[in-house]
Short mmCIF file of C-alpha atoms and ligand atoms in Angstrom, two decimals:
data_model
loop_
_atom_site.label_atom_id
_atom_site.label_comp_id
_atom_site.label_asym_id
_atom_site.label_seq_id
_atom_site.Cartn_x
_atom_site.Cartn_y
_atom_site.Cartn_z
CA UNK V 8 8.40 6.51 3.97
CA UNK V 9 11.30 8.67 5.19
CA UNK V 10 12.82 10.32 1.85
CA UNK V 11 16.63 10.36 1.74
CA UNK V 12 17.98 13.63 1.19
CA UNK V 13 17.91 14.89 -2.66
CA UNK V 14 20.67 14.70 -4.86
CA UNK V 15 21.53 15.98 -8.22
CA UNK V 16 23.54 15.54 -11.27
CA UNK V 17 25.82 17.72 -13.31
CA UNK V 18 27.27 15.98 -16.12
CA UNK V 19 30.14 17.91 -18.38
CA UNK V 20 29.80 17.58 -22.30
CA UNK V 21 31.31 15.56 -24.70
CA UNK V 22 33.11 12.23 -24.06
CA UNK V 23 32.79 8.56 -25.56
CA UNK V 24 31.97 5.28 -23.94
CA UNK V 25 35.11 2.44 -23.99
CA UNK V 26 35.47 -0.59 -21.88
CA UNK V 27 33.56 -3.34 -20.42
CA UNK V 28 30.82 -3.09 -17.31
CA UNK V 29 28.23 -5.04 -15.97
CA UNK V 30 25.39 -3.08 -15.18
CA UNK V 31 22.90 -4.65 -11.89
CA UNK V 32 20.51 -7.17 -11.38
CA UNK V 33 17.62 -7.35 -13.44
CA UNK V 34 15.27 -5.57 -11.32
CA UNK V 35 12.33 -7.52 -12.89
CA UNK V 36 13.49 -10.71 -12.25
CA UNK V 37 14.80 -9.95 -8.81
CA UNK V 38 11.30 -8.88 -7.29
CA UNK V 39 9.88 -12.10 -8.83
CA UNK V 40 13.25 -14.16 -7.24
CA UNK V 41 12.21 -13.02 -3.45
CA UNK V 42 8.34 -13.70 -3.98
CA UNK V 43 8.44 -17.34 -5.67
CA UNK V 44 11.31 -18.29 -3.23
CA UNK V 45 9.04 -16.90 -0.29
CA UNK V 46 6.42 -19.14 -0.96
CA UNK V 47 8.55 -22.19 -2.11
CA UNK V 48 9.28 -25.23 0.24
CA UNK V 49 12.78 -25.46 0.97
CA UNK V 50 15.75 -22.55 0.30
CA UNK V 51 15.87 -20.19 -2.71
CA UNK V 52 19.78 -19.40 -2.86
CA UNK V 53 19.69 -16.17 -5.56
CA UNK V 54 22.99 -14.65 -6.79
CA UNK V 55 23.14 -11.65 -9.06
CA UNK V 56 19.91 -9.96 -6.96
CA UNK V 57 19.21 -6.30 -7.58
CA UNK V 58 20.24 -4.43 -4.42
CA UNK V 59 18.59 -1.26 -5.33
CA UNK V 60 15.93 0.13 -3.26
CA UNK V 61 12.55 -1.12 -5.47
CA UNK V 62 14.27 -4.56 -5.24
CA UNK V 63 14.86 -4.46 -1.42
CA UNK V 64 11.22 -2.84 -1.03
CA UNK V 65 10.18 -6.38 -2.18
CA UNK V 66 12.46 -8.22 0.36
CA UNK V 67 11.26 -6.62 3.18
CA UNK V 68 7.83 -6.82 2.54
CA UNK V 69 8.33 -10.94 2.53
CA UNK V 70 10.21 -10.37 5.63
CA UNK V 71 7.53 -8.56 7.15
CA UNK V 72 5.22 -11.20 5.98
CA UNK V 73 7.25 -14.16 8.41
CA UNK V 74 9.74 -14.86 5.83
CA UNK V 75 13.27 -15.31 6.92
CA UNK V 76 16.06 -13.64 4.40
CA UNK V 77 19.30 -13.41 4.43
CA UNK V 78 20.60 -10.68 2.21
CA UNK V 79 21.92 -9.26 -0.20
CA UNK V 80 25.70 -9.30 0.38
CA UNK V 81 27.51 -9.08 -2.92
CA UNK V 82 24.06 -10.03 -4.62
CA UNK V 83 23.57 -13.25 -2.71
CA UNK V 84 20.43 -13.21 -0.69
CA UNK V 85 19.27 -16.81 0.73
CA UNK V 86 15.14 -16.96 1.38
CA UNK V 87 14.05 -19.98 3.77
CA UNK V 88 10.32 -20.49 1.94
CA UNK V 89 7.49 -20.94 4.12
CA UNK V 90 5.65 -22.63 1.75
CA UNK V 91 2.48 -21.37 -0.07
CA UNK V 92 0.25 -21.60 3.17
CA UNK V 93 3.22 -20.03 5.66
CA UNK V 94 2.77 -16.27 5.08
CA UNK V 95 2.01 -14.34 8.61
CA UNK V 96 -0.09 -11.28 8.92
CA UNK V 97 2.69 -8.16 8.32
CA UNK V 98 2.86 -6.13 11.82
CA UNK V 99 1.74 -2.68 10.11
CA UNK V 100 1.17 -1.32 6.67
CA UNK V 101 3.78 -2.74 3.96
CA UNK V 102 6.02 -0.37 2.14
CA UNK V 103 6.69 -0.46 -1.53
CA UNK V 104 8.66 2.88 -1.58
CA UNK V 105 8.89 3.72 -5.71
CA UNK V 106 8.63 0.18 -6.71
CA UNK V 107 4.98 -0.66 -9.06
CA UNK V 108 5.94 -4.17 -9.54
CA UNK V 109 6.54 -4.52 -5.83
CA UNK V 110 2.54 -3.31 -4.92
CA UNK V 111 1.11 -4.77 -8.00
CA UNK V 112 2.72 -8.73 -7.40
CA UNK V 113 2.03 -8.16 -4.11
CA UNK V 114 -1.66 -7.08 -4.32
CA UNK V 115 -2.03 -10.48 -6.14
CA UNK V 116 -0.44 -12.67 -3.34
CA UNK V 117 -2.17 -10.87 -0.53
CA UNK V 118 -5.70 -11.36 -1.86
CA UNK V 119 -5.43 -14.90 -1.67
CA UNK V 120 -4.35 -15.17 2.46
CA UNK V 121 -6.53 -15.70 5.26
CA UNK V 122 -4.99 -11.99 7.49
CA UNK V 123 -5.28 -8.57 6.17
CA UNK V 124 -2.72 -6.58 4.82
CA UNK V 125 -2.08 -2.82 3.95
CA UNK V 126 -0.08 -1.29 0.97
CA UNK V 127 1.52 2.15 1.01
CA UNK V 128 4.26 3.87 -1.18
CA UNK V 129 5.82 7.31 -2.10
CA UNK V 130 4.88 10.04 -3.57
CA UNK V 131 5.05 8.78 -7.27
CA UNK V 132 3.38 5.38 -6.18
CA UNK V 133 0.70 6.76 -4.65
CA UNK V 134 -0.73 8.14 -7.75
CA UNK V 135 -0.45 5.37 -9.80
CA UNK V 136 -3.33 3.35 -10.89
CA UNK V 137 -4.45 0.04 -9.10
CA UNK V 138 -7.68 -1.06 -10.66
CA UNK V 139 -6.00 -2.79 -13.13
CA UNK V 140 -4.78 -5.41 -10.35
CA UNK V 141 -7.56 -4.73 -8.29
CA UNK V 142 -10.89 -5.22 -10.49
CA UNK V 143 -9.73 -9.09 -12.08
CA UNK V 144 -9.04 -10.27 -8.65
CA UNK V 145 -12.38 -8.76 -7.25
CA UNK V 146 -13.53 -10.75 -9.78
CA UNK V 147 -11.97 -13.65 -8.07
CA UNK V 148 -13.39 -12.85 -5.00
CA UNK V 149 -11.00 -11.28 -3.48
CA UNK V 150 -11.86 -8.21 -1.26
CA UNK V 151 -9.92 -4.80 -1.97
CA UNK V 152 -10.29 -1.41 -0.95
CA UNK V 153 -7.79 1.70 -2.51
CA UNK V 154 -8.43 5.29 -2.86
CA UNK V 155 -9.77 6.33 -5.92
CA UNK V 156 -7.93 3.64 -7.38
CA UNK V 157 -4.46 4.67 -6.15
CA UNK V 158 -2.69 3.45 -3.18
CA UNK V 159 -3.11 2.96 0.11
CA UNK V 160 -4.63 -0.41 -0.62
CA UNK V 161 -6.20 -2.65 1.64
CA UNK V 162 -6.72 -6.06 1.04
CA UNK V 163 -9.34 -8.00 3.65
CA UNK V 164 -9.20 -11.21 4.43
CA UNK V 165 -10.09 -13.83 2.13
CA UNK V 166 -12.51 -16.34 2.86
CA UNK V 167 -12.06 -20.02 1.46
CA UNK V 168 -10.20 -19.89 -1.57
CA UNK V 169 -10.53 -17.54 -4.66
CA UNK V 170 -12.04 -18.53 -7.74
CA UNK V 171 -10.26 -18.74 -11.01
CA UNK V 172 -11.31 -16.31 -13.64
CA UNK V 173 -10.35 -16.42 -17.50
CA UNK V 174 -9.52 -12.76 -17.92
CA UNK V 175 -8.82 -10.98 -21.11
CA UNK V 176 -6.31 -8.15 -20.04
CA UNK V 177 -6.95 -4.53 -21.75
CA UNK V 178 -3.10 -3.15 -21.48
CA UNK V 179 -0.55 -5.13 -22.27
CA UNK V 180 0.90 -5.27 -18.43
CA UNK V 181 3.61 -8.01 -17.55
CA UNK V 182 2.68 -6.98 -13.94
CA UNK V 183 -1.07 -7.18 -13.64
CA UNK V 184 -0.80 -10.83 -15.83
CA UNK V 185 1.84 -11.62 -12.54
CA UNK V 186 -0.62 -10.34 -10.17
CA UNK V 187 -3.43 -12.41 -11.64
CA UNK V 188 -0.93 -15.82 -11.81
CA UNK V 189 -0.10 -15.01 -8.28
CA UNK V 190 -3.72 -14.96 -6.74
CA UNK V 191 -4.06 -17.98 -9.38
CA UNK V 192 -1.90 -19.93 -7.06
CA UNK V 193 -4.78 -19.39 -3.86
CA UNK V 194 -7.73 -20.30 -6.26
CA UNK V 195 -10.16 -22.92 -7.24
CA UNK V 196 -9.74 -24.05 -10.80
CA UNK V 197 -7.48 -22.88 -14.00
CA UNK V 198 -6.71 -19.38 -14.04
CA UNK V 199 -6.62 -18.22 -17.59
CA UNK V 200 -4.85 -14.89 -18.97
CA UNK V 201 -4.55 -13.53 -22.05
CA UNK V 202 -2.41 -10.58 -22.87
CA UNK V 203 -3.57 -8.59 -26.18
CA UNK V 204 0.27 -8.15 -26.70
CA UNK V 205 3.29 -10.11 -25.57
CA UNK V 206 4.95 -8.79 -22.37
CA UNK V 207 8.14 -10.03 -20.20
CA UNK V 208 7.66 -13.13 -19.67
CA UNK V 209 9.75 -14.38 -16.11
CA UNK V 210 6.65 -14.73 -14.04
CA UNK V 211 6.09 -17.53 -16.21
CA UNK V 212 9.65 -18.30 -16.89
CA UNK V 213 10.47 -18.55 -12.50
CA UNK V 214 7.12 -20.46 -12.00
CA UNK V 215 7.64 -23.23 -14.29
CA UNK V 216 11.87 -23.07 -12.38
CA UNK V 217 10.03 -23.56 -9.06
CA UNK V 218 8.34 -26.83 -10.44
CA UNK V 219 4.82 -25.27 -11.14
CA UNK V 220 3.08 -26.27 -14.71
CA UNK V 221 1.82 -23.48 -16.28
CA UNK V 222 0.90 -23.69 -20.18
CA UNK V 223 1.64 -20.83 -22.66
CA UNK V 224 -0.87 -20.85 -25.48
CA UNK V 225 0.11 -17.86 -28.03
CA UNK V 226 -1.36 -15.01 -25.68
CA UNK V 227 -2.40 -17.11 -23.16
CA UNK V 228 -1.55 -18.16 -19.92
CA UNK V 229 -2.88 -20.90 -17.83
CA UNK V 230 -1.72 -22.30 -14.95
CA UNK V 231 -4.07 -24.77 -11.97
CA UNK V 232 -4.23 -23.38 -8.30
CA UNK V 233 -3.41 -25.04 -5.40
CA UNK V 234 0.26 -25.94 -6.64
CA UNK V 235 3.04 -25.77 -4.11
CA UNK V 236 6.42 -24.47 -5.25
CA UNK V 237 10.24 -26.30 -4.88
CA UNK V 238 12.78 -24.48 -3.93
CA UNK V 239 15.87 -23.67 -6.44
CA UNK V 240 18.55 -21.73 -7.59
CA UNK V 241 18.55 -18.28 -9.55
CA UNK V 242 20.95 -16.48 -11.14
CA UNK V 243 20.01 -13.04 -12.20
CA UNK V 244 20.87 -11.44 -15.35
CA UNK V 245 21.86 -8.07 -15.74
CA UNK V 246 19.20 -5.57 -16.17
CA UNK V 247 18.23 -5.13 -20.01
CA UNK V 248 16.95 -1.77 -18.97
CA UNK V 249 19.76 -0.33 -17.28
CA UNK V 250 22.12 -1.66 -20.49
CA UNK V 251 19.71 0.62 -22.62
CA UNK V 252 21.23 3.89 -21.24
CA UNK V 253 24.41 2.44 -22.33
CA UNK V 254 23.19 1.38 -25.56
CA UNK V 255 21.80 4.83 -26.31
CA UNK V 256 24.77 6.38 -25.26
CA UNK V 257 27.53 4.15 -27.06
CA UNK V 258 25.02 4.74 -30.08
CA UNK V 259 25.28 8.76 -30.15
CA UNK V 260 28.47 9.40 -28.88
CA UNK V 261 31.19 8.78 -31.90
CA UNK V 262 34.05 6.55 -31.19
CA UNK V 263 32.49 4.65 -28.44
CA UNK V 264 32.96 0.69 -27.98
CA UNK V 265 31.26 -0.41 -25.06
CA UNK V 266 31.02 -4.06 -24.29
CA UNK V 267 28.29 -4.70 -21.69
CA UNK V 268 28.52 -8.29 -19.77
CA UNK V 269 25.68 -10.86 -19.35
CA UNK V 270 22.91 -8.94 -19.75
CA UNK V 271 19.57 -10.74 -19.81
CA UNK V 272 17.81 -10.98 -23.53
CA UNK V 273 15.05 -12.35 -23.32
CA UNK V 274 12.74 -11.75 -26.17
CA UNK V 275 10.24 -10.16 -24.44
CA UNK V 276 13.00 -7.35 -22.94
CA UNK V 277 14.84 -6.88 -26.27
CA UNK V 278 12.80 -4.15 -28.09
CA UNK V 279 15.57 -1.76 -27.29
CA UNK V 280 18.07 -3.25 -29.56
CA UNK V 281 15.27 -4.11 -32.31
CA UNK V 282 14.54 -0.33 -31.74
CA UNK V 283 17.94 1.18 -31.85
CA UNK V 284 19.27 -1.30 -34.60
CA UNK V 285 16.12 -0.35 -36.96
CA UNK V 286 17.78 3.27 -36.45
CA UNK V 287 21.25 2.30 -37.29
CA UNK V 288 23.17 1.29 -34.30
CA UNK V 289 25.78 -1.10 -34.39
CA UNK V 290 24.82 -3.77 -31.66
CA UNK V 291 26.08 -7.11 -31.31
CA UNK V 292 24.91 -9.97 -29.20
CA UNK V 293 28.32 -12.10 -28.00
CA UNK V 294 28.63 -15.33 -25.91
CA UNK V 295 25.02 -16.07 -26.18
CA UNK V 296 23.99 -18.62 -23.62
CA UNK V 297 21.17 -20.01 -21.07
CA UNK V 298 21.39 -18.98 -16.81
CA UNK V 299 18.90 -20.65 -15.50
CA UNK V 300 16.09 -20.38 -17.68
CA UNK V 301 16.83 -17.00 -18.60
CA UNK V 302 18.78 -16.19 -22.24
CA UNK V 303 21.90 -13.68 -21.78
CA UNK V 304 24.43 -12.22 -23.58
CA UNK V 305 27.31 -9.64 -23.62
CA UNK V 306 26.03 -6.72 -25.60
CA UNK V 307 28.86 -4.47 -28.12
CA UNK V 308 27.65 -1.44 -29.32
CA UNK V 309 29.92 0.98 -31.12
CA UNK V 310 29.39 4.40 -31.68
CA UNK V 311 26.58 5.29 -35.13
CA UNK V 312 24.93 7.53 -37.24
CA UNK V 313 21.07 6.95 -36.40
CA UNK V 314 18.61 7.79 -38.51
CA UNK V 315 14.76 8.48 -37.14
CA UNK V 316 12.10 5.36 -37.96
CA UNK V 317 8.29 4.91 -37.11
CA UNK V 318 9.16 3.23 -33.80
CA UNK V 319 6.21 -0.50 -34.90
CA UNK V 320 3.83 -0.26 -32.33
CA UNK V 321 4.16 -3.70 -31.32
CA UNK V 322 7.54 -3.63 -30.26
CA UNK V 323 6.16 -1.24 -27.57
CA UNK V 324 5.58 -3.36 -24.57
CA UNK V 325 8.85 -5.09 -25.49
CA UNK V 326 10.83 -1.88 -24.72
CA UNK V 327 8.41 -0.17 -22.43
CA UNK V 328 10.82 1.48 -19.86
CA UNK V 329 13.24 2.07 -22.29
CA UNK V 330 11.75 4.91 -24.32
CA UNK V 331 13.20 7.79 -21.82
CA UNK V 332 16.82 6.57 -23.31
CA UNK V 333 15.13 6.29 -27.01
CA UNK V 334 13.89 9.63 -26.48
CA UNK V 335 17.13 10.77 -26.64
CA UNK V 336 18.18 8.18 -29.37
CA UNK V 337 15.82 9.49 -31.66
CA UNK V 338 16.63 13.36 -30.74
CA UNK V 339 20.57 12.80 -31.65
CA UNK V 340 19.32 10.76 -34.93
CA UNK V 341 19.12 11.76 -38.77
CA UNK V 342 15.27 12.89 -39.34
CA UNK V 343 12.27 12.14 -37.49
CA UNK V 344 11.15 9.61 -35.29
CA UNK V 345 7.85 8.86 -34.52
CA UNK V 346 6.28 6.91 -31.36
CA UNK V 347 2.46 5.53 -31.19
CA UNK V 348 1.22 3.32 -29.14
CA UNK V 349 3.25 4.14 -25.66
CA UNK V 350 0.58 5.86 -23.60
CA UNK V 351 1.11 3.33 -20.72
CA UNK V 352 4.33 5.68 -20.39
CA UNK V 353 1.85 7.93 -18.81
CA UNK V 354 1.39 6.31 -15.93
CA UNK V 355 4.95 5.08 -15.08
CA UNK V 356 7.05 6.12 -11.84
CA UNK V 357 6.22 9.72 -13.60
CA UNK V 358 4.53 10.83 -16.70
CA UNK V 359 7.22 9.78 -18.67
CA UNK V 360 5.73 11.48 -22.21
CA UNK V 361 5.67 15.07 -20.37
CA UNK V 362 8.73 15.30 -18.39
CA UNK V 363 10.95 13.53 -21.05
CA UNK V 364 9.60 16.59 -23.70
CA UNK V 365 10.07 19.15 -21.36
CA UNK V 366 13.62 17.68 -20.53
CA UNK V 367 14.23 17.40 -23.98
CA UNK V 368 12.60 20.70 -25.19
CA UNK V 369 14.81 22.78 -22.24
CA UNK V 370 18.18 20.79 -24.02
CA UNK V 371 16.74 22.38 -27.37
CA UNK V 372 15.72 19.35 -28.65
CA UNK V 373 12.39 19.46 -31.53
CA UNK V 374 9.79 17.58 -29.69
CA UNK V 375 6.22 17.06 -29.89
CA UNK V 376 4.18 14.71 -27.08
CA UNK V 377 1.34 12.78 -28.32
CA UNK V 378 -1.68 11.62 -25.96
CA UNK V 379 0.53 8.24 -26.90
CA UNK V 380 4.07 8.78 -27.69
CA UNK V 381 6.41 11.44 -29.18
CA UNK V 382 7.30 12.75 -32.64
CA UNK V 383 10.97 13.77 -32.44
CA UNK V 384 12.92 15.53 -35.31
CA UNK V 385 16.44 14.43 -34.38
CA UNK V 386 19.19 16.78 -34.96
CA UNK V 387 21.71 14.18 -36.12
CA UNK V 388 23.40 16.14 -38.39
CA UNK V 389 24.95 18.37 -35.58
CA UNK V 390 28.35 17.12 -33.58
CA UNK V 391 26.27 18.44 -30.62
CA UNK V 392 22.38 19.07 -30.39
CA UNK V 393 21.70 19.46 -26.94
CA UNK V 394 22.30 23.07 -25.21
CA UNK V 395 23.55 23.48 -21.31
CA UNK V 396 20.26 23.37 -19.28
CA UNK V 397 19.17 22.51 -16.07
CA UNK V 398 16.19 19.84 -16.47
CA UNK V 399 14.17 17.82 -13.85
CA UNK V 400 13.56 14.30 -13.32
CA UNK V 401 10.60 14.53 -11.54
CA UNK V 402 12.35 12.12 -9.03
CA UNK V 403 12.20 9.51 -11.57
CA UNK V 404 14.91 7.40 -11.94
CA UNK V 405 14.82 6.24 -15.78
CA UNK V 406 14.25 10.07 -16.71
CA UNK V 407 17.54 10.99 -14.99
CA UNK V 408 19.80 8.77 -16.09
CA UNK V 409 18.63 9.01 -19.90
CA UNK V 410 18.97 12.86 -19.70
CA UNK V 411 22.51 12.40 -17.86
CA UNK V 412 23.56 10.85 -21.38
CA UNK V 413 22.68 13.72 -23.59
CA UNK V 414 25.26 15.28 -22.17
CA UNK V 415 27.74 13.07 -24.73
CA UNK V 416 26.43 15.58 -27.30
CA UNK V 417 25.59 18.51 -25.30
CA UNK V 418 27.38 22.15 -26.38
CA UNK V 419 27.60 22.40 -22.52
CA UNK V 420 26.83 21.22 -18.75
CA UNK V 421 23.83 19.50 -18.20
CA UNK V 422 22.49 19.94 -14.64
CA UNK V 423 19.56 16.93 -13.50
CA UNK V 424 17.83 18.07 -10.58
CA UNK V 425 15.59 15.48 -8.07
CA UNK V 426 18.21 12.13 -9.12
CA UNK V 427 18.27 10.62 -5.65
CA UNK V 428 15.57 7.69 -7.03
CA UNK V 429 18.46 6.59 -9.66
CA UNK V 430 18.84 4.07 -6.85
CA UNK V 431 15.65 2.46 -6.83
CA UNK V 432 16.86 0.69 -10.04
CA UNK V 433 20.61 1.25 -10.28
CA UNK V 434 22.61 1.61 -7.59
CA UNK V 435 25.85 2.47 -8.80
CA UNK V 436 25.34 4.38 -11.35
CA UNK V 437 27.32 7.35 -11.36
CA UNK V 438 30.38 5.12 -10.72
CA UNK V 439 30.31 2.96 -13.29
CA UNK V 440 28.88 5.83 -15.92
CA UNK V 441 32.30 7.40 -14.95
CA UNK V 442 34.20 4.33 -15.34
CA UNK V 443 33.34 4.44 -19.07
CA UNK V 444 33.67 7.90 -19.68
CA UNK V 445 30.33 10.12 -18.85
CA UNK V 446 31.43 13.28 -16.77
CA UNK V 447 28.83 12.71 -14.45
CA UNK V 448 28.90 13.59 -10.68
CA UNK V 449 26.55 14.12 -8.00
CA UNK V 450 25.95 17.18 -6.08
CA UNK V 451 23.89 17.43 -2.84
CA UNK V 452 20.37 19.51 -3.06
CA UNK V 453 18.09 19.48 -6.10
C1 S3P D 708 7.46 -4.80 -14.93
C2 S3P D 708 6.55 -4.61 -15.93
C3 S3P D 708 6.40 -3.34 -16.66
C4 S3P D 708 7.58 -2.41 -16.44
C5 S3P D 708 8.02 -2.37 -15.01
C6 S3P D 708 8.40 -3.75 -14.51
C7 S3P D 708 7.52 -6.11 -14.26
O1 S3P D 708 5.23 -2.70 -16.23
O2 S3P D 708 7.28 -1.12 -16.90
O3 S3P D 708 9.13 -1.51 -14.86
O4 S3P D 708 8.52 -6.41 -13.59
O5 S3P D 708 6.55 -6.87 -14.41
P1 S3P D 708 3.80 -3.10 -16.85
O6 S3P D 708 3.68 -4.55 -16.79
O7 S3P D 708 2.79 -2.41 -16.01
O8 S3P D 708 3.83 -2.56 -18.25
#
């Protein structure tokens, strides 16, 4: 759990965004391409893998667990499945680093093997809440210990097989429904889940790729245990989430045309552009088309007038990491915006309600946190809203990267301190923010 050393970011003011970039690997669908292909028979050959650090967390857990991968160079990463009976005991605790998905799909594979296994993390990790995993597959019999709730977690050995539960989730979590599919591959019967909102859907997606039947029944899903997986191919989208800082910032900053390439839309990622086009951005979807399983696109967005909106509730979970760039969205639009429903945002790689108004309230920005979301009066009507201030990210990686874009209608500098984690999701960034014309560059320290 070494740290690497902290960075920050100063970004100069004013600019527009013009050209064409693809932004990384979908980080979602990256941490699911490393676990299914682990546990296939045969070779998972993935291209377009996320080689940012929560990504990698995932490979190296699988390696630790026996599995033999080769990877990433240039995106390509090769996994030589072991089957779903070939896992190994790991030789010491397994690191997630920053990465939720990572411990949370990986809680729900480990309860169903026959050796013990230990979870850690960082900092941020380690106070994030586990019983959401943990309590549905106790209820399958597995055997889990945490602290408080929170990481380190320890998962015992389980004996026989687990039992298949039909669990109604209370949040809307794409993660804990993956966790629960996952153990539901180790257990006795139909595993049943039913989501009380729709959330991304590639668990579901990747398993049905790897030649396991799962059905899909309006919220629920239900898939039989003791299927073994085939080998196949992936090709991996870019990352809908790390488009939405370009979105947001081709939206505020005038005379911006940005054209971003095959990003992945599915519908259960696209709240963003739902979002942002219900405030007036000019978004267009071009060269739609199918990659393996997974709809993408090349995403224009030219520079707007927003206007705020009552962000509908129940495009929430589709647009759930997205909200530190809407933040900002709504604080550059025409009027007020108003978020409900988002107090999962609470418990993300920070609290993403708090820092986001403090970051936004030190840029001069008229906010107002909610126990579930934000009211923002935007300041649209002025060429340039947001004051020179130095703001923190809380070492979060979304939080930093939407604040760096304020800067396109900041008065002056905006200074981002703790940014190092910006590589847990998007490696890269500052380059290709450059390319398109964000004065962004990192210092060392912060
Ligand atoms: C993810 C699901 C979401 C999201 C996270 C990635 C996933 O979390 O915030 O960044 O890959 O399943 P929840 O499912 O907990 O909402």
């Amino acid at each position: 759990m070494n740290s690497p050393a902290k960075q920050s970011f100063h970004v100069a003011p004013g600019g527009r965004l013009i050209g064409r970039l693809r932004v990384p690997g979908d980080k979602s669908i990256s941490h699911r391409s490393v676990i299914l292909g682990a546990l296939a028979d045969g070779v998972t050959r993935v291209s377009g893998f996320l080689e940012g650090a929560d990504a990698l967390s995932t490979r190296d857990a699988l390696r630790a667990l026996g599995v033999r991968i080769e990877g990433p160079h240039e995106g390509r990463l090769e996994v030589h499945g072991v089957g779903v009976d070939g896992l190994r005991a790991a030789p010491g605790a397994i690191d997630c680093g920053n990465a939720g998905t990572a411990m949370r799909l990986l809680i729900g594979l480990l309860s169903g093997q026959p050796f013990a296994s230990v979870l850690v993390g960082d900092e941020s990790l380690t106070r994030r809440p586990m019983r959401r995993v943990t309590e549905p597959l106790a209820a399958m019999g597995a055997r889990i210990e945490t602290n408080n709730g929170c990481p380190p977690v320890r998962i015992f050995p389980a004996s026989g097989s687990l039992r298949a539960i039909r669990y109604e989730m209370p949040v809307a979590s794409a993660q804990v429904k993956s966790a629960l599919l996952l153990a539901g591959l180790y257990a006795e019967g139909v595993t049943e889940v039913r989501e009380p909102a729709p959330t991304r859907d590639h668990t579901e997606r990747m398993l049905g790729g790897f030649g396991v039947s799962l059905t899909r029944d309006g919220p629920w899903a239900r898939m039989q245990g003791g299927q073994r997986l085939r080998a196949t191919d992936i090709d991996v989208p870019g990352d809908i989430s790390s488009a939405a800082f370009f979105l947001v910032g081709a939206s505020i900053a005038a005379g911006s045309d940005l054209t971003l390439e095959h990003v992945g839309i599915n519908p259960t990622r696209t709240g963003v552009i739902d979002i942002l086009r219900a405030m007036g951005a000019d978004i267009t979807l071009e060269r739609e088309r199918e990659v393996g399983g997974e709809p993408v696109a090349d995403l224009r967005v030219r520079g707007a007038q927003l206007r705020g909106i009552d962000v509908p509730p129940e495009l929430v979970p589709l647009a759930i990491d997205e909200f530190p760039a809407l933040f900002v969205a709504a604080a550059c639009a025409r009027g007020r915006t108003v978020i409900t429903g988002a107090e999962e945002l609470r418990v993300k790689e920070s609290d993403r309600i708090a820092v986001m108004a403090d970051g936004l309230a030190a840029l001069g920005a008229r906010v107002a946190p909610t126990p579930d979301g934000m009211v923002i009066d935007g300041r649209g009507d002025e060429p340039a809203p947001f004051a020179a201030a130095t703001v923190n990210s809380h070492g979060d990686h979304r939080i930093a990267m939407a604040l760096s874009l304020a800067a396109l209608r900041g008065s002056g500098a905006i200074e981002i301190a703790d940014t190092t984690n910006v590589a847990t999701s998007f490696p890269g960034f500052v380059a290709l923010a450059q390319g398109c014309g964000l004065a962004v560059s990192t210092r060392a320290g912060g």
